[in-house]
Coordinates of C-alpha atoms and ligand atoms in Angstrom, one line a residue:
M1354 CA -28.2 9.3 6.7
V1355 CA -25.8 7.7 3.8
R1356 CA -24.0 10.2 1.8
G1357 CA -22.0 10.2 -1.3
V1358 CA -18.2 9.9 -0.7
R1359 CA -15.3 11.4 -3.5
I1360 CA -11.5 12.0 -3.2
A1361 CA -11.0 15.4 -2.5
G1362 CA -7.2 15.3 -3.6
V1363 CA -4.6 12.8 -3.2
G1364 CA -0.3 13.5 -2.5
S1365 CA 2.3 11.2 -2.7
Y1366 CA 6.4 11.4 -0.9
A1367 CA 9.1 8.9 -1.3
P1368 CA 12.1 9.7 0.3
E1369 CA 15.2 11.6 -2.0
R1370 CA 17.5 8.0 -1.4
I1371 CA 17.8 5.8 -4.5
L1372 CA 18.6 1.9 -3.7
S1373 CA 19.1 0.6 -6.6
N1374 CA 19.0 -3.6 -7.8
E1375 CA 23.1 -2.7 -8.1
D1376 CA 23.4 -1.2 -4.8
L1377 CA 21.4 -4.4 -3.4
A1378 CA 24.0 -6.5 -5.2
Q1379 CA 26.9 -5.1 -3.2
L1380 CA 25.2 -5.9 0.4
V1381 CA 24.3 -9.9 -0.9
N1382 CA 23.8 -12.5 -3.6
T1383 CA 22.7 -11.5 -6.3
N1384 CA 21.8 -8.6 -9.2
D1385 CA 20.2 -6.9 -11.5
E1386 CA 18.9 -9.4 -14.2
W1387 CA 16.7 -12.4 -10.3
I1388 CA 15.8 -9.2 -9.1
T1389 CA 14.4 -7.6 -12.4
S1390 CA 12.6 -10.4 -14.2
R1391 CA 11.2 -11.8 -10.9
T1392 CA 9.8 -9.0 -9.6
G1393 CA 9.9 -6.2 -11.9
M1394 CA 12.0 -4.1 -9.7
K1395 CA 14.7 -1.7 -10.5
R1396 CA 15.0 0.7 -7.1
R1397 CA 13.6 1.5 -4.0
H1398 CA 13.1 4.9 -2.2
I1399 CA 14.6 4.8 1.6
A1400 CA 14.0 6.8 4.6
A1401 CA 16.7 9.0 5.9
A1402 CA 18.2 7.4 9.5
D1403 CA 16.2 10.5 10.8
Q1404 CA 13.0 10.1 8.9
A1405 CA 10.0 7.6 10.5
T1406 CA 6.9 6.4 8.8
S1407 CA 5.3 9.8 10.6
D1408 CA 7.7 11.9 8.1
L1409 CA 6.5 10.9 5.1
A1410 CA 3.0 10.7 5.6
I1411 CA 2.9 14.2 7.0
E1412 CA 4.8 15.0 3.4
A1413 CA 2.5 13.3 1.8
G1414 CA -0.9 14.8 3.7
R1415 CA 0.3 17.6 2.6
R1416 CA 0.4 17.8 -0.6
A1417 CA -3.1 16.2 -0.8
L1418 CA -4.0 19.2 1.2
A1419 CA -2.7 20.9 -1.5
R1420 CA -4.2 19.7 -3.9
A1421 CA -7.8 19.8 -2.4
G1422 CA -7.0 23.2 -1.4
L1423 CA -7.9 22.5 1.8
S1424 CA -6.1 22.8 5.8
A1425 CA -5.9 20.4 7.7
C1426 CA -8.2 21.8 10.3
E1427 CA -11.2 21.2 7.9
I1428 CA -9.5 17.8 8.4
D1429 CA -12.1 15.6 10.7
A1430 CA -10.1 12.3 10.8
F1431 CA -6.8 11.4 10.2
V1432 CA -6.6 7.5 9.8
V1433 CA -2.9 5.5 8.8
A1434 CA -2.7 2.5 7.7
T1435 CA 1.0 1.5 7.8
V1436 CA 3.2 -1.3 9.4
T1437 CA 5.6 0.4 9.4
P1438 CA 4.8 2.7 12.4
D1439 CA 7.1 4.9 14.4
Y1440 CA 6.0 3.2 17.6
P1441 CA 4.1 0.6 19.1
F1442 CA 1.8 3.0 20.2
P1443 CA 0.7 5.9 20.8
A1444 CA -0.8 5.8 16.6
T1445 CA 1.1 7.3 13.8
A1446 CA -2.5 8.8 12.7
C1447 CA -1.9 10.9 16.0
L1448 CA 1.9 12.1 15.6
V1449 CA 0.2 12.8 11.7
A1450 CA -3.0 15.1 12.7
N1451 CA 0.1 17.4 15.0
G1452 CA 2.6 17.9 12.8
L1453 CA 0.1 18.8 9.7
G1454 CA -0.8 21.6 12.9
A1455 CA -4.7 19.5 13.6
P1456 CA -4.1 18.4 16.8
G1457 CA -7.1 17.3 18.2
K1458 CA -8.0 15.4 15.9
A1459 CA -10.0 11.6 15.5
A1460 CA -7.0 9.5 15.0
F1461 CA -6.3 6.0 14.7
D1462 CA -4.2 3.7 12.5
I1463 CA -5.6 0.2 10.8
G1464 CA -2.7 -2.2 10.6
I1465 CA -3.5 -5.1 8.2
A1466 CA -0.2 -4.8 5.9
C1467 CA -0.3 -4.5 2.3
S1468 CA -4.5 -4.6 2.1
G1469 CA -4.4 -2.0 4.6
F1470 CA -5.6 1.5 2.1
V1471 CA -8.3 -0.8 0.8
Y1472 CA -9.5 -2.0 4.2
G1473 CA -8.8 1.7 5.1
L1474 CA -10.7 3.5 1.8
T1475 CA -13.6 0.9 2.7
V1476 CA -13.7 2.6 6.9
A1477 CA -13.2 6.4 6.1
S1478 CA -15.4 6.0 3.3
G1479 CA -18.4 4.4 5.6
L1480 CA -17.6 6.9 8.4
V1481 CA -17.9 9.7 5.6
R1482 CA -20.6 8.4 4.7
S1483 CA -22.8 7.1 7.6
G1484 CA -22.2 10.8 8.7
V1485 CA -19.6 10.2 11.2
F1486 CA -17.1 12.5 10.3
R1487 CA -16.8 15.2 7.5
R1488 CA -13.5 14.4 6.2
V1489 CA -11.5 12.1 6.6
M1490 CA -7.4 12.2 5.5
L1491 CA -5.8 8.2 4.7
I1492 CA -2.5 7.7 4.1
G1493 CA -1.0 4.5 3.4
A1494 CA 2.8 5.0 4.8
E1495 CA 5.7 3.0 5.5
A1496 CA 9.2 2.6 6.3
L1497 CA 9.8 -0.9 5.3
S1498 CA 13.4 -0.7 5.2
K1499 CA 13.9 0.1 9.1
I1500 CA 12.1 -3.8 9.3
T1501 CA 13.9 -4.6 6.6
N1502 CA 17.1 -7.6 7.1
Y1503 CA 19.7 -6.9 4.4
T1504 CA 21.6 -9.1 5.0
D1505 CA 18.4 -11.9 3.4
R1506 CA 18.6 -11.9 -0.3
S1507 CA 15.3 -13.5 -0.5
T1508 CA 13.4 -11.0 1.5
C1509 CA 15.8 -7.4 1.0
V1510 CA 15.3 -6.9 -2.7
L1511 CA 11.6 -6.2 -2.5
F1512 CA 10.7 -4.0 0.0
G1513 CA 11.4 0.0 0.2
D1514 CA 9.9 3.2 1.9
G1515 CA 6.8 5.8 0.2
A1516 CA 3.5 7.2 1.6
G1517 CA 0.2 8.1 -0.3
A1518 CA -2.3 10.2 1.1
V1519 CA -6.0 10.9 0.0
I1520 CA -8.6 13.6 1.2
L1521 CA -12.3 11.8 1.7
E1522 CA -15.0 14.6 1.7
A1523 CA -19.2 13.5 1.6
S1524 CA -20.2 14.5 -1.8
E1525 CA -23.4 14.7 -2.9
Q1526 CA -22.1 12.1 -5.6
N1527 CA -20.7 8.4 -4.5
C1528 CA -17.9 7.4 -6.1
F1529 CA -17.7 3.9 -3.6
L1530 CA -19.1 2.1 -5.6
G1531 CA -18.4 -1.6 -4.0
T1532 CA -15.6 -3.4 -1.8
S1533 CA -14.6 -6.9 -0.7
L1534 CA -12.3 -7.5 2.1
G1535 CA -10.3 -10.6 3.9
A1536 CA -8.3 -12.0 6.1
D1537 CA -7.0 -15.8 6.6
G1538 CA -5.1 -15.9 10.4
S1539 CA -4.3 -19.7 10.1
K1540 CA -1.0 -19.6 9.1
P1541 CA 0.7 -15.7 10.6
E1542 CA 4.1 -17.0 10.0
V1543 CA 3.9 -17.3 5.7
L1544 CA 4.3 -14.1 6.0
F1545 CA 4.9 -11.8 9.0
Q1546 CA 7.5 -9.9 12.1
P1547 CA 8.0 -12.5 14.9
A1548 CA 9.2 -10.2 17.3
G1549 CA 8.8 -7.8 19.2
G1550 CA 5.2 -7.9 19.9
S1551 CA 3.2 -9.9 22.5
R1552 CA 4.1 -13.5 21.6
M1553 CA 7.9 -13.0 21.8
P1554 CA 9.0 -9.0 23.3
A1555 CA 12.3 -8.2 22.5
S1556 CA 15.1 -9.7 24.2
T1557 CA 18.9 -9.8 23.1
Q1558 CA 18.2 -13.4 21.5
T1559 CA 15.8 -12.2 19.4
I1560 CA 17.9 -9.5 18.4
E1561 CA 20.9 -11.7 17.7
E1562 CA 18.2 -14.0 15.8
N1563 CA 17.7 -11.0 13.3
L1564 CA 13.7 -11.4 15.0
H1565 CA 12.6 -8.0 14.4
S1566 CA 12.8 -8.2 10.4
I1567 CA 10.7 -9.3 7.9
H1568 CA 9.9 -13.1 7.2
M1569 CA 8.0 -14.5 4.1
S1570 CA 7.8 -17.6 2.8
G1571 CA 8.0 -15.7 -0.9
K1572 CA 6.5 -19.2 -3.0
E1573 CA 3.0 -19.6 -0.5
V1574 CA 2.5 -15.8 -0.7
F1575 CA 2.5 -15.3 -4.5
K1576 CA 0.2 -19.0 -4.9
F1577 CA -2.0 -16.9 -2.8
A1578 CA -2.6 -13.6 -4.0
V1579 CA -2.9 -14.4 -7.2
S1580 CA -6.7 -15.7 -6.6
K1581 CA -7.0 -13.7 -3.9
M1582 CA -7.0 -10.3 -5.8
V1583 CA -9.3 -12.1 -8.9
D1584 CA -12.0 -12.7 -6.7
S1585 CA -11.7 -9.6 -4.1
A1586 CA -11.8 -7.5 -8.1
L1587 CA -14.7 -9.1 -9.3
T1588 CA -16.7 -8.7 -6.1
A1589 CA -15.9 -5.4 -5.6
L1590 CA -16.3 -4.6 -8.7
G1591 CA -20.0 -7.2 -8.9
E1592 CA -21.5 -4.5 -5.7
A1593 CA -22.0 -2.3 -8.5
S1594 CA -23.0 -4.3 -11.2
L1595 CA -20.1 -3.8 -13.0
S1596 CA -17.4 -6.2 -15.0
P1597 CA -14.1 -6.1 -15.5
D1598 CA -14.7 -4.0 -18.7
D1599 CA -16.6 -1.3 -17.1
M1600 CA -13.2 -0.6 -15.3
T1601 CA -10.3 2.7 -16.9
Y1602 CA -7.9 1.7 -14.2
L1603 CA -6.6 -1.6 -12.8
I1604 CA -4.5 0.3 -9.3
P1605 CA -2.8 -3.2 -7.9
H1606 CA -0.6 -3.9 -4.9
Q1607 CA 3.0 -3.3 -6.5
A1608 CA 4.6 -6.1 -4.8
N1609 CA 5.3 -8.2 -7.5
L1610 CA 5.3 -7.2 -11.7
R1611 CA 4.5 -11.4 -12.0
I1612 CA 1.7 -10.9 -9.5
I1613 CA 0.3 -8.1 -11.3
D1614 CA 0.6 -9.7 -14.9
S1615 CA -1.4 -12.8 -13.8
V1616 CA -4.0 -10.5 -12.0
T1617 CA -4.2 -8.6 -15.3
K1618 CA -3.8 -11.4 -17.6
Y1619 CA -6.8 -13.2 -14.8
L1620 CA -9.3 -9.8 -15.3
K1621 CA -8.5 -9.9 -19.1
V1622 CA -7.6 -6.2 -18.9
P1623 CA -5.7 -4.7 -21.4
A1624 CA -2.6 -3.5 -19.8
E1625 CA -2.5 0.8 -20.5
K1626 CA -5.6 0.1 -18.0
V1627 CA -2.6 -1.4 -14.7
V1628 CA -0.9 0.6 -13.3
V1629 CA 2.8 -0.2 -12.9
N1630 CA 5.9 1.6 -10.8
I1631 CA 6.9 -0.6 -9.0
Q1632 CA 10.3 -0.2 -11.2
E1633 CA 11.2 2.7 -9.3
Y1634 CA 9.1 2.0 -5.9
G1635 CA 9.9 -1.7 -5.3
N1636 CA 7.3 -2.7 -2.3
T1637 CA 5.7 -0.1 0.1
S1638 CA 3.1 -1.5 1.4
S1639 CA -0.1 0.1 2.0
A1640 CA 1.9 3.4 0.8
S1641 CA 2.1 1.6 -3.4
I1642 CA -2.2 1.7 -4.5
P1643 CA -1.7 5.1 -2.7
L1644 CA 2.1 6.4 -4.4
A1645 CA 0.6 5.0 -7.6
L1646 CA -3.0 7.3 -7.6
A1647 CA -1.2 9.9 -6.8
E1648 CA 0.5 9.4 -10.5
L1649 CA -2.0 8.9 -12.1
D1650 CA -3.3 11.3 -11.0
A1651 CA -0.6 13.9 -11.8
S1652 CA -0.4 12.4 -15.1
G1653 CA -3.7 14.2 -15.7
K1654 CA -5.0 11.5 -17.2
L1655 CA -8.1 10.8 -14.5
K1656 CA -11.8 11.6 -16.4
E1657 CA -14.6 12.4 -14.6
G1658 CA -16.6 8.9 -14.5
D1659 CA -13.2 6.9 -14.7
V1660 CA -13.6 3.2 -12.8
I1661 CA -10.9 2.5 -11.0
V1662 CA -10.8 -0.6 -9.1
F1663 CA -7.6 -1.4 -6.0
V1664 CA -6.9 -4.5 -5.0
A1665 CA -4.5 -5.5 -2.4
F1666 CA -3.0 -8.9 -0.5
G1667 CA -0.1 -9.2 1.9
G1668 CA 0.3 -9.8 5.2
G1669 CA -2.6 -11.4 7.6
L1670 CA -2.7 -13.3 5.0
S1671 CA -5.8 -10.7 4.0
W1672 CA -6.3 -9.4 0.6
G1673 CA -9.1 -6.8 -0.6
A1674 CA -10.7 -4.4 -3.3
V1675 CA -12.7 -1.4 -3.9
A1676 CA -14.4 -0.6 -7.0
W1677 CA -14.5 3.5 -7.5
R1678 CA -16.2 6.4 -9.4
W1679 CA -13.4 9.0 -9.8
A1680 CA -15.1 12.4 -8.9
A1681 CA -12.9 15.2 -10.4
Ligands
ACO2967 N1 18.4 -12.9 -5.7 C1 19.3 -14.0 -6.6 N2 18.3 -15.1 -5.9 C2 17.9 -15.6 -5.4 C3 17.4 -14.0 -4.4 C4 18.0 -12.7 -5.0 N3 17.9 -11.7 -4.6 N4 16.3 -14.9 -4.5 C5 16.2 -16.3 -4.3 N5 17.0 -16.4 -5.1 C6 17.1 -17.9 -4.8 C7 16.6 -19.0 -4.5 O1 17.9 -19.1 -2.8 C8 16.3 -19.8 -4.6 O2 17.3 -20.3 -5.5 P1 18.0 -22.1 -5.1 O3 16.5 -23.0 -6.1 O4 19.1 -22.4 -4.9 O5 16.9 -22.9 -3.7 C9 16.5 -19.0 -6.3 O6 16.5 -17.6 -6.0 C10 14.2 -19.6 -6.6 O7 14.2 -18.7 -5.7 P2 12.3 -18.6 -5.4 O8 12.1 -18.3 -3.8 O9 12.1 -20.7 -5.3 O10 12.6 -17.6 -6.4 P3 10.7 -17.6 -6.8 O11 10.5 -17.6 -8.7 O12 9.5 -17.2 -6.0 O13 10.2 -15.7 -6.6 C11 9.7 -13.9 -4.6 C12 11.0 -15.1 -4.7 C13 10.3 -12.8 -6.1 C14 10.0 -13.0 -2.8 C15 8.4 -14.4 -5.5 O14 8.0 -16.2 -4.7 C16 7.3 -13.3 -4.7 O15 6.8 -12.1 -5.0 N6 6.4 -14.4 -3.9 C17 5.4 -12.9 -3.0 C18 6.2 -12.1 -2.2 C19 5.1 -10.7 -1.3 O16 4.5 -10.8 -2.5 N7 5.2 -10.4 -1.1 C20 4.2 -9.5 -0.9 C21 4.9 -8.7 0.9 S1 3.7 -7.6 1.5 C22 3.9 -7.5 3.1 O17 2.4 -7.8 3.6 C23 5.0 -6.5 3.9

């Protein structure tokens, strides 16, 4: 049985505490002009000491439920895309289902860094379309500040915390138009958290050498990001025999404004079709796309039939895009 899937509700949450470019200039040798011109970022939201990823995800999930007019017990499965789980195990999704008041439901995490939301959208839509579940809540949630080294100016200016949730629901209409996912694991060290896994378990040395934080070769990531985002967006649209001209909105992963501008240029998309909120949140990895979608939804601009392309890249290296038709 193959049926349709739609998004029944969107919600997001970002912690209250703000870390501005000026704040960062107090921590490392940087300044507002460098950060703004190289990344487009102005502020990031930072989780409180007692806030973990599941806390952000639960609040985003609550808001998505309210927007959809549903209760948590009407959701059949919970999927959390994150690289900053509360614990290596159990899955953060288990804690989220419990926190939302739906214990006993299926729950699992997806760990593919910043591509997590587009991978999750593909997987969760597949579960609904194949009839396995009627409703799936997908949440992109990150507390990246917990794995950011605030003495390394080349990474600490980039990352922030937040969560965005969508509720996917079986429908007569099919909003899932096409997908394109990929990964290349030949150079994991281009963007990774070196220690704490089975290759380099935690030790006093890994802590002393700050190996539990994000390590990145920014230039290498930048180079691959643009071409992979362009290719995957075109392939996802092509699956539905659509072209960039048919797109109402492009919602790219918010990693760097210059990357977004290049992708926009290659796809020849007018700036007003591109959803950008990087100035407010920085890079929130798998949360960035649903955070931007929630803002677009709240703006009241989304209309029945709008074609949205979600496109991302990140650690893996990984990349992907989903073409989606909005149904109110
Ligand atoms: N403030 C001031 N100067 C800085 C800073 C800073 N915060 N960071 C680096 N610099 C300096 C460097 O030391 C270097 O100085 P030097 O020339 O004297 O050596 C100079 O600025 C240029 O550094 P570059 O790294 O060449 O700067 P670049 O223009 O490439 O911008 C950036 C760096 C913003 C990181 C960019 O490469 C980028 O955005 N790359 C993609 C990153 C990304 O998208 N990551 C995704 C992560 S998603 C995930 O999966 C978690």
